[in-house]
Coordinates of C-alpha atoms in Angstrom, one line a residue:
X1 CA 3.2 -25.1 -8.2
X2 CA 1.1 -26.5 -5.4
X3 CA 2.2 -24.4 -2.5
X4 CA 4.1 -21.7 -1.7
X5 CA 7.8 -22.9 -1.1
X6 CA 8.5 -23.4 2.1
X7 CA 11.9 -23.5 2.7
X8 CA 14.2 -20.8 3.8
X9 CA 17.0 -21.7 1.7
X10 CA 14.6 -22.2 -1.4
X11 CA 13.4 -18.9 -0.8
X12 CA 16.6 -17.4 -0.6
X13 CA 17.7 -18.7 -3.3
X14 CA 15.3 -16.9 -5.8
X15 CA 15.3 -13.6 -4.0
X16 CA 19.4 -13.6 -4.2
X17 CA 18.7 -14.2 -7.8
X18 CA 17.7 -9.9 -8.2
X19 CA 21.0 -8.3 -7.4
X20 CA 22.8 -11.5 -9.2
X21 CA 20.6 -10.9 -11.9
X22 CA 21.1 -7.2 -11.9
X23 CA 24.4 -7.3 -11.3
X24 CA 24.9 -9.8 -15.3
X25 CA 22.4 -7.2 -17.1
X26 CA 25.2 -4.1 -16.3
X27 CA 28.0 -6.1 -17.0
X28 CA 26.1 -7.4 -19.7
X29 CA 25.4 -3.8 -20.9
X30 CA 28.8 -2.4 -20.8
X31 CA 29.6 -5.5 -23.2
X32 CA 26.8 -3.9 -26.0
X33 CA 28.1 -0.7 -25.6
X34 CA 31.7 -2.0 -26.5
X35 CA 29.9 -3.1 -30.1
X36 CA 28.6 0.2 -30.6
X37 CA 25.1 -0.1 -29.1
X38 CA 24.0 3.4 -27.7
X39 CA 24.0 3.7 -23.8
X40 CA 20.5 5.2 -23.4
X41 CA 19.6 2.1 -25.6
X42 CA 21.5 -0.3 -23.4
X43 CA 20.1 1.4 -20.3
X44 CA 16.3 0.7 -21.2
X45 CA 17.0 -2.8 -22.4
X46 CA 18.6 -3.6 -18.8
X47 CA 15.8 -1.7 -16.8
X48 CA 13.2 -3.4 -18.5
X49 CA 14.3 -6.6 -17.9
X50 CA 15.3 -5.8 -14.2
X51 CA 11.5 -5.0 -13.8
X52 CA 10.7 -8.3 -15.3
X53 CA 12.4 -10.2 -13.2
X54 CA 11.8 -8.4 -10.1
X55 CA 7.5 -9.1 -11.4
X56 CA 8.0 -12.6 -11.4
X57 CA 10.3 -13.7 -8.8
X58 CA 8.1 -11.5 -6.0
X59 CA 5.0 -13.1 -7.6
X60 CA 5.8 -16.3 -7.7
X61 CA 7.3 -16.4 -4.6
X62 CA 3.9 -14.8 -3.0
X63 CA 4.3 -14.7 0.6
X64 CA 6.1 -11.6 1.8
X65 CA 8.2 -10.5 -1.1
X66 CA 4.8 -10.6 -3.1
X67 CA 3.1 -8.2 -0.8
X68 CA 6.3 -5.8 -0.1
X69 CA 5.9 -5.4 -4.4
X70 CA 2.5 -4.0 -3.7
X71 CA 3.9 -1.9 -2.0
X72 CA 6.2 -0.5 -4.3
X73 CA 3.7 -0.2 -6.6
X74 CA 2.6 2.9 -4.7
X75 CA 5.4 4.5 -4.6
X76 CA 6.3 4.5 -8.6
X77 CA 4.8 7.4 -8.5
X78 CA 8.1 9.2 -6.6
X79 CA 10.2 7.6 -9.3
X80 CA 11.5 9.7 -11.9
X81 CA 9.6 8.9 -15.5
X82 CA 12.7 7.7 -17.4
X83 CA 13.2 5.2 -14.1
X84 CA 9.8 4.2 -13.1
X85 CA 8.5 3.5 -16.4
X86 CA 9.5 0.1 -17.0
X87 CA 8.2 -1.5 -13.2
X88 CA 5.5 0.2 -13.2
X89 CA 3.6 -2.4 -15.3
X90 CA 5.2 -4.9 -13.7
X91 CA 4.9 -3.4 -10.2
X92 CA 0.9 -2.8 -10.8
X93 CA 0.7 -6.6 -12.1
X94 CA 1.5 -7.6 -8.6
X95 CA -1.8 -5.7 -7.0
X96 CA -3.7 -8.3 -8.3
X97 CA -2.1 -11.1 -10.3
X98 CA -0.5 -14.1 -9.1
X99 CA -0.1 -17.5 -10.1
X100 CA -2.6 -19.4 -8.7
X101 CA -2.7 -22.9 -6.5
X102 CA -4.2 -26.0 -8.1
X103 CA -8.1 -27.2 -7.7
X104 CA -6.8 -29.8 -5.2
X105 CA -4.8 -27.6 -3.0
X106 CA -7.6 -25.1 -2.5
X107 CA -10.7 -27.8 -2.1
X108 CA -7.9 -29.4 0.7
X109 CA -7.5 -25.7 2.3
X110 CA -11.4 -25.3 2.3
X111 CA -11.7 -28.8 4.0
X112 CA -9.4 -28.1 6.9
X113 CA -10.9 -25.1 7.5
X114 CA -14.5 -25.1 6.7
X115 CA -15.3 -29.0 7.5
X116 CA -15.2 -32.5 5.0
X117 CA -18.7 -31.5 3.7
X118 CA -17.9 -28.1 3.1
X119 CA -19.4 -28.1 -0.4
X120 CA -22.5 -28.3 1.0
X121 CA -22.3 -24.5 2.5
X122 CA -21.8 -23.8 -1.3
X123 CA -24.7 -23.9 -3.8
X124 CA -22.0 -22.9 -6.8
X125 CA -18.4 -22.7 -6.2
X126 CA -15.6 -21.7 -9.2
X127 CA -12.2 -23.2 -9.1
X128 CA -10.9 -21.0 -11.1
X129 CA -9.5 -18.0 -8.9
X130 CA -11.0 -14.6 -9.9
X131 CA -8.1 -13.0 -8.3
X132 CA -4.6 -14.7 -6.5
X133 CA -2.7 -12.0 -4.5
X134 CA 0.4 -12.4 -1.7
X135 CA -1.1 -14.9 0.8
X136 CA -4.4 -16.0 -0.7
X137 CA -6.3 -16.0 -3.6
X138 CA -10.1 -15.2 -4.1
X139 CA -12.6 -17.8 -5.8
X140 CA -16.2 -16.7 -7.0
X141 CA -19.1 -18.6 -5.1
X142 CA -22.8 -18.9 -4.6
X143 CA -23.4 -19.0 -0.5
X144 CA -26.1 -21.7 0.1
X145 CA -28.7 -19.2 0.4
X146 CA -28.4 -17.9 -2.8
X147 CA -26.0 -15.0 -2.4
X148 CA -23.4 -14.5 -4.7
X149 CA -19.9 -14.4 -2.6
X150 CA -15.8 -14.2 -2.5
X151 CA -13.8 -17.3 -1.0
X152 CA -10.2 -16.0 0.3
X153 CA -8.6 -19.2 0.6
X154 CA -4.9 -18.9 2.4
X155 CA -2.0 -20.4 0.6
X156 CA -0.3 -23.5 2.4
X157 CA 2.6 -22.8 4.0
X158 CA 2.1 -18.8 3.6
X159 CA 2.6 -18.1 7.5
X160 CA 6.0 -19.7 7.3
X161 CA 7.0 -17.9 4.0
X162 CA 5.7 -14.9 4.6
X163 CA 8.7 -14.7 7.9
X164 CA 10.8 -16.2 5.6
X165 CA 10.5 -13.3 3.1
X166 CA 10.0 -10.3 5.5
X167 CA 13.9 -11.3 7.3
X168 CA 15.5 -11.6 3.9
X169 CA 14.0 -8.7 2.5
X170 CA 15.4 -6.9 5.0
X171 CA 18.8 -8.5 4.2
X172 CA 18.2 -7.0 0.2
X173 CA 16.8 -2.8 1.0
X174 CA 20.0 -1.1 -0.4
X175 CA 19.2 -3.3 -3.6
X176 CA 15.6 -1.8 -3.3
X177 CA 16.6 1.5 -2.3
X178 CA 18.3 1.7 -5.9
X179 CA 15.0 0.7 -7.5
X180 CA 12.9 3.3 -5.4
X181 CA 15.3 6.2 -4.5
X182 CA 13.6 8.6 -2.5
X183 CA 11.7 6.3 0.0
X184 CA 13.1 5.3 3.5
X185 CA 13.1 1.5 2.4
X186 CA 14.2 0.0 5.5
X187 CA 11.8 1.6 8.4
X188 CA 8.9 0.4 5.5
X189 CA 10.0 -3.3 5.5
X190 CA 10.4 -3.4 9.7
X191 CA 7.0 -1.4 9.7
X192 CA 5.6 -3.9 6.4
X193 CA 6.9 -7.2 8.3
X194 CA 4.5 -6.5 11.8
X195 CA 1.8 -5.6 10.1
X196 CA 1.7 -8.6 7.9
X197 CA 2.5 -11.0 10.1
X198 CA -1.4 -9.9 11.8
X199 CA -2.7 -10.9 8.3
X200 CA -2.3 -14.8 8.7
X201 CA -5.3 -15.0 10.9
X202 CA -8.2 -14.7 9.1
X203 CA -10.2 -14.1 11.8
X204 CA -8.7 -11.3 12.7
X205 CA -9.6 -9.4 9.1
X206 CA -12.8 -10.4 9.2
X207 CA -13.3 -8.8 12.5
X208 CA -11.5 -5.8 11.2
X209 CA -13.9 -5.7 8.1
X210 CA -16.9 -6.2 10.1
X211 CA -16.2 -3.5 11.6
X212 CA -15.9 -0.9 8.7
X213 CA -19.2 -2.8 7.4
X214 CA -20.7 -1.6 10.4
X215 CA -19.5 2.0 9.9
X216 CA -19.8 2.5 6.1
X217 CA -23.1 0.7 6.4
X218 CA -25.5 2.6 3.6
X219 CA -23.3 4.8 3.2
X220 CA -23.5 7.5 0.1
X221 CA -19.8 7.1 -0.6
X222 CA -18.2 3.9 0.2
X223 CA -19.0 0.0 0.5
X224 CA -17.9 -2.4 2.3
X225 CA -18.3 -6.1 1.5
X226 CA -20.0 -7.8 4.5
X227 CA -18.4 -11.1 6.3
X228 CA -20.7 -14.1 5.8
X229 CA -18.2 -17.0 7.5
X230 CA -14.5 -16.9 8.6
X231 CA -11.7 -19.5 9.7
X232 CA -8.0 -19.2 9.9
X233 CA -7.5 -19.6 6.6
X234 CA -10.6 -18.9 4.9
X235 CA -13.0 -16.1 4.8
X236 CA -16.2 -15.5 3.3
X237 CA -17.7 -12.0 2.3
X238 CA -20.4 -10.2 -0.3
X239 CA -18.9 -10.6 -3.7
X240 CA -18.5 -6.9 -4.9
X241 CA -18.2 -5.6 -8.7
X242 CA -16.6 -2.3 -9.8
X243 CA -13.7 -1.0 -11.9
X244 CA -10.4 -1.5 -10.1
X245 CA -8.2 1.6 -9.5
X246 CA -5.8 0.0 -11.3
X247 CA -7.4 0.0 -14.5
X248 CA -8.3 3.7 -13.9
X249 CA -5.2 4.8 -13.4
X250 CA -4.0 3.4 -16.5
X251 CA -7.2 4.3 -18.9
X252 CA -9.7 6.6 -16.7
X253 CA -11.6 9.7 -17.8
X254 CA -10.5 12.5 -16.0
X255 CA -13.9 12.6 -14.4
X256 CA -13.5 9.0 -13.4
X257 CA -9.8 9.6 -11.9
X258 CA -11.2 13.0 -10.2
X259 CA -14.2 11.0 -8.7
X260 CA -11.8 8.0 -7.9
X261 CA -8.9 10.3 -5.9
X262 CA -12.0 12.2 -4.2
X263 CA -13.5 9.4 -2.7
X264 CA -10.5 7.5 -1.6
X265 CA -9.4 10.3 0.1
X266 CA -12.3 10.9 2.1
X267 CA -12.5 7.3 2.8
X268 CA -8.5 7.6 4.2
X269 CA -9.3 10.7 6.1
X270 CA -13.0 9.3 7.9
X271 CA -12.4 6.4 8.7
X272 CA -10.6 6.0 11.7
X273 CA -13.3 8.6 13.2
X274 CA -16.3 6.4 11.9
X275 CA -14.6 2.9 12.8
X276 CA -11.7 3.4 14.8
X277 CA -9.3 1.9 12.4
X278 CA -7.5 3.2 9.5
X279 CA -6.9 0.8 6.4
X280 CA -3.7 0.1 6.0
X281 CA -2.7 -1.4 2.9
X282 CA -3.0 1.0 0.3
X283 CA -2.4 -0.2 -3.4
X284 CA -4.9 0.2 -6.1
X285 CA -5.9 -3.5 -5.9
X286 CA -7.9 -2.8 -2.4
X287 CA -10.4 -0.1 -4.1
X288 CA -12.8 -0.2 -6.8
X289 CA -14.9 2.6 -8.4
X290 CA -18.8 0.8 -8.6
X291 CA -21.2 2.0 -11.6
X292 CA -23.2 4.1 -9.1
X293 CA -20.2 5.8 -7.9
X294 CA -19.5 4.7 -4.7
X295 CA -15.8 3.3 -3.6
X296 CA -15.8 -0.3 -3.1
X297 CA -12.6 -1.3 -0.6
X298 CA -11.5 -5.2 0.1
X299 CA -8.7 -6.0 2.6
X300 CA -8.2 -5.4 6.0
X301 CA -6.0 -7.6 7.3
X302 CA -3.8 -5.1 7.8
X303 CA -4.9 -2.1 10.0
X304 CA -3.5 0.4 12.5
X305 CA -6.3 0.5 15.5
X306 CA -7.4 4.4 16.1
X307 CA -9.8 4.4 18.7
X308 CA -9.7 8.3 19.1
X309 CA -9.7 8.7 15.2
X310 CA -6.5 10.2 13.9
X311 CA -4.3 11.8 16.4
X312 CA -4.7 15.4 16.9
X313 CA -1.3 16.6 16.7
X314 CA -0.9 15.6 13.0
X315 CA -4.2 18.3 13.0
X316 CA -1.7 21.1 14.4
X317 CA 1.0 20.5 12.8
X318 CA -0.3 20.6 9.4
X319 CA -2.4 23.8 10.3
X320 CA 0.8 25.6 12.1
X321 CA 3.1 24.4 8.7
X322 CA -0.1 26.1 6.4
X323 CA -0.1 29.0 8.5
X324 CA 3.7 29.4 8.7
X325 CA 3.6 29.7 12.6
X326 CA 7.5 28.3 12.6
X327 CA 8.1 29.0 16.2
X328 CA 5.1 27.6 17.4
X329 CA 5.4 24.5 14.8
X330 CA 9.3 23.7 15.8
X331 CA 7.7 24.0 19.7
X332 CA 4.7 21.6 19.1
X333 CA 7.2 19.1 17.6
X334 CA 9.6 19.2 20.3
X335 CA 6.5 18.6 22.8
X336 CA 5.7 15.6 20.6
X337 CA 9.4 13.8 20.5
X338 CA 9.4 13.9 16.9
X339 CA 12.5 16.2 17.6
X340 CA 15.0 14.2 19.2
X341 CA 16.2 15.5 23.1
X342 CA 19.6 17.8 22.0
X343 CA 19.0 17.8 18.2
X344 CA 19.1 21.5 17.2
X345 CA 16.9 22.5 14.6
X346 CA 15.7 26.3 13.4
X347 CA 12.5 27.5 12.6
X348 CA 12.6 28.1 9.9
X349 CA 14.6 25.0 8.1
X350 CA 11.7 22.9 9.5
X351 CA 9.2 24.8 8.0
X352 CA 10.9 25.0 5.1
X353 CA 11.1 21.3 5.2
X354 CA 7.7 20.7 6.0
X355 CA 5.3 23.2 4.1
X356 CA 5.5 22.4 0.6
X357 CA 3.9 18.9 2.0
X358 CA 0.5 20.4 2.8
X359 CA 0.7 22.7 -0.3
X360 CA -2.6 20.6 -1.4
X361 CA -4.6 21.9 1.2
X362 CA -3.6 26.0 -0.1
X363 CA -6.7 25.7 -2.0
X364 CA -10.0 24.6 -2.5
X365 CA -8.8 21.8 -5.1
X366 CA -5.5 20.8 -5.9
X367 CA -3.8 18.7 -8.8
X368 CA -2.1 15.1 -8.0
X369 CA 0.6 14.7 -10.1
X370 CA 3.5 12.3 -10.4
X371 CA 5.5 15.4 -11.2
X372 CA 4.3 17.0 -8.1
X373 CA 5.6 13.8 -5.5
X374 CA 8.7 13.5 -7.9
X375 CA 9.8 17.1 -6.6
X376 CA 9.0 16.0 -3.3
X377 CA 11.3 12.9 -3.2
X378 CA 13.5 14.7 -4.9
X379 CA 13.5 17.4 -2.1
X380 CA 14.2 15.5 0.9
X381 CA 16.0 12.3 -1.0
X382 CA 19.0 14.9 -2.0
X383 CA 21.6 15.0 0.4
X384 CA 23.4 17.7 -0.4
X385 CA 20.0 19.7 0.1
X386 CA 19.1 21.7 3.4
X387 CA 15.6 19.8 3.3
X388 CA 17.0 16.1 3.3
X389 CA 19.3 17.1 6.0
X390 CA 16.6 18.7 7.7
X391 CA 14.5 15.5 7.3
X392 CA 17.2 13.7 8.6
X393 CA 17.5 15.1 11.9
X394 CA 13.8 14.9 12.6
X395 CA 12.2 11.6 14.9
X396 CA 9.4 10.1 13.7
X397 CA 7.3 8.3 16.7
X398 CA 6.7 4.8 16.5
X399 CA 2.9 5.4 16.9
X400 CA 2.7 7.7 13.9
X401 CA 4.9 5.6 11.4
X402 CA 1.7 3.5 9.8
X403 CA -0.1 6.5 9.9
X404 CA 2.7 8.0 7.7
X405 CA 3.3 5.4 5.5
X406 CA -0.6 4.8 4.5
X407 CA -0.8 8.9 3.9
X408 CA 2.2 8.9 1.5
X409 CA 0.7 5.5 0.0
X410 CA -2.8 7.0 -0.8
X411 CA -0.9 10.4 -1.7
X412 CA 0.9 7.9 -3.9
X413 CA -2.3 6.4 -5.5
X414 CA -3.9 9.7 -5.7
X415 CA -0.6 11.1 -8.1
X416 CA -0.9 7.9 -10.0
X417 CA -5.0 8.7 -11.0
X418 CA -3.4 12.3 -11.5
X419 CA -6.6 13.4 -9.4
X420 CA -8.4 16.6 -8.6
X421 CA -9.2 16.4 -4.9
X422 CA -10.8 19.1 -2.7
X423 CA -8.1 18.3 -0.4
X424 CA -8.5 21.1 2.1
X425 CA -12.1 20.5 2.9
X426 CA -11.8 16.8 3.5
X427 CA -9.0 17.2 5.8
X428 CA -10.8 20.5 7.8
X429 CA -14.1 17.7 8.3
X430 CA -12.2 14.4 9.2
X431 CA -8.7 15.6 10.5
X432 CA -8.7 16.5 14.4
X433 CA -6.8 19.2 15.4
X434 CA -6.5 21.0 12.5
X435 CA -9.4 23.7 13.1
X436 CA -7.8 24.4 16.7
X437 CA -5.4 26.7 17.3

């Protein structure tokens, strides 16, 4: 493959290809339980192989379907065990595998963008990619000064795939509701397609991760890679080493996965007071734990722009729904239009809805488990339960919704590293609002 596929109908065709294929795998299985096979059997031979396909046709398509599987892979951690089990090794391929372009292809991208005698700005430069992701992949260089450096190079043709992906995937979320029941699928993929569609500049994320350079700058806690050139399509940064999250989460320590889930959250929580902007794409690929402890973070193309840090009514509201002030919670979310104008809504079901979600912050540290989010989605994703109806009848403001998905995806990764985090102090530093009354 030398490009991404371009063409909307070529495109199509392999994301119709899931709910076909899903569709021959059960009919497929009711056939093997006619000959005797049992159906739990039967069941975990389908769901693998469901998971297998949905791996390779969103990474070797790339472009938006690749990215939408990243994020997914957050969520896996809402699915039931006996579900989730079989995508979630495929899901967590897709944070940082891809098949890669050719040698050509990416020395005919660097041209464009970087000039003819662009090998020149390079005193060592691998073709080999040390990483290939949705939209680009990264090569390992040697900047002609001598520093050691990461080459994103953009796919051809991923602008045009990427809106090719983002309006069929839309077409497909009652297909991907069934494979992650429990999360609002189709606000995500609205929410998912704006924000990527900011990421084809490269530009843009360079000026985005020049600015949380400038904030993290010697920090204690966190590093940021620092932008040496950008174009378009190419961008050139600080090559950084640590162990990704990813490979934590499957084989950490408990120290490691503690240490891990602390300083991500921290670096959620601080940063839009420290650089005005929040990170917003939050899969295990974007963070890495370095050997001197500090949280390495990569990608910024997407971003939601904070310039007052994180808004101050999420601060209330969580302190109100800790303190079980119902009245004065349903009231502040009234004020707020996340309670639509003639919905009714009591006290008390709100609360009820809402408090088990700040339950990490009822003591000084509190355990991130998969079980723990499980009970969550399972909560609110019933619909015969008071909760999910309750959920239901509350608004969610446009300006909060990236807010809200990158929470529940870092909650996400956090249940995944099955993290101690001193939740509650993090939040009563970095969090506005929540130390007012």
């Amino acid at each position: 493959m030398t490009e991404i596929p371009r063409k909307a109908v070529q495109r199509t065709a392999k994301l119709a290809s899931l709910p076909l294929g899903v569709a021959g795998r059960v009919v497929g299985g009711w056939g093997k339980r006619l000959t005797g096979r049992s159906s739990e059997e039967v069941n975990a031979e389908v769901t693998a192989k469901t998971a297998e396909q949905v791996f390779a046709v969103l990474g070797q398509l790339k472009g938006g379907a690749m990215k939408f599987g990243q994020a997914l892979s957050v969520f896996e951690a809402a699915v039931p065990d006996e579900l989730a089990a079989p995508y979630r090794e495929a899901l967590t391929k897709l944070q940082h595998a891809a098949p890669p372009m050719p040698a050509r292809t990416t020395h005919r991208v660097l041209a464009e963008q970087l000039g003819s005698s662009w090998t020149k700005r390079f005193a060592e430069f691998d073709d080999e990619p040390a990483a290939s992701a949705s939209i680009g992949q990264v090569h390992r260089a040697v900047w002609h000064d001598g520093r050691e450096v990461a080459v994103k190079v953009q796919y051809p043709g991923a602008d045009e795939a990427l809106r090719a992906d983002l309006k069929q995937l839309l077409r497909f979320s009652r297909l991907i509701q069934a494979i992650m029941p429990g999360t609002e699928v189709r606000p995500l993929l609205e929410e998912l397609r704006d924000r990527y569609l900011e990421e084809l500049d490269y530009r843009d994320e360079a000026n985005n991760q020049r600015a949380f350079a400038k904030a993290f700058a010697n920090d204690e806690h966190v590093v940021v890679p620092k932008v040496v050139a950008s174009s378009p399509k190419v961008m050139v940064t600080d090559w950084i080493t640590g162990t990704p999250l990813s490979a934590i989460i499957r084989e950490g320590g408990v120290e490691e996965r503690d240490l891990a889930g602390k300083l991500l959250s921290e670096f959620h929580f601080s940063a839009p007071s420290r650089s005005g902007l929040l990170h917003a794409d939050p899969h295990p690929g974007n963070f890495m734990l370095g050997e001197d402890g500090r949280l390495r973070v990569i990608d910024f193309g997407a971003v939601a722009r904070l310039p007052d840090g994180l808004p101050k009514t999420l601060g209330r509201m969580t302190r109100l729904a800790l303190e079980g002030r119902s009245n004065d919670l349903l009231d502040l979310l009234r004020s707020e239009n996340f309670i639509r104008e003639g919905t009714v809504l009591h006290a008390e079901d709100v609360l009820g809805y809402l408090a088990p979600f700040v339950e990490p912050l009822r003591a000084e540290s509190f355990h991130f488990t998969r079980r723990w989010l499980q009970k969550q989605a399972e909560r609110v994703g019933d619909l015969r339960s008071p909760d999910s109806q309750t959920g239901r009848s509350l608004n969610l403001p446009p300006q909060y919704l990236l807010i809200h998905r990158v929470t529940l995806g870092a909650t996400g990764i956090l249940c995944q590293l099955d993290a101690h985090v001193p939740a509650r102090a993090i939040v009563t530093r970095w969090q506005p609002g929540f130390e007012e009354d």
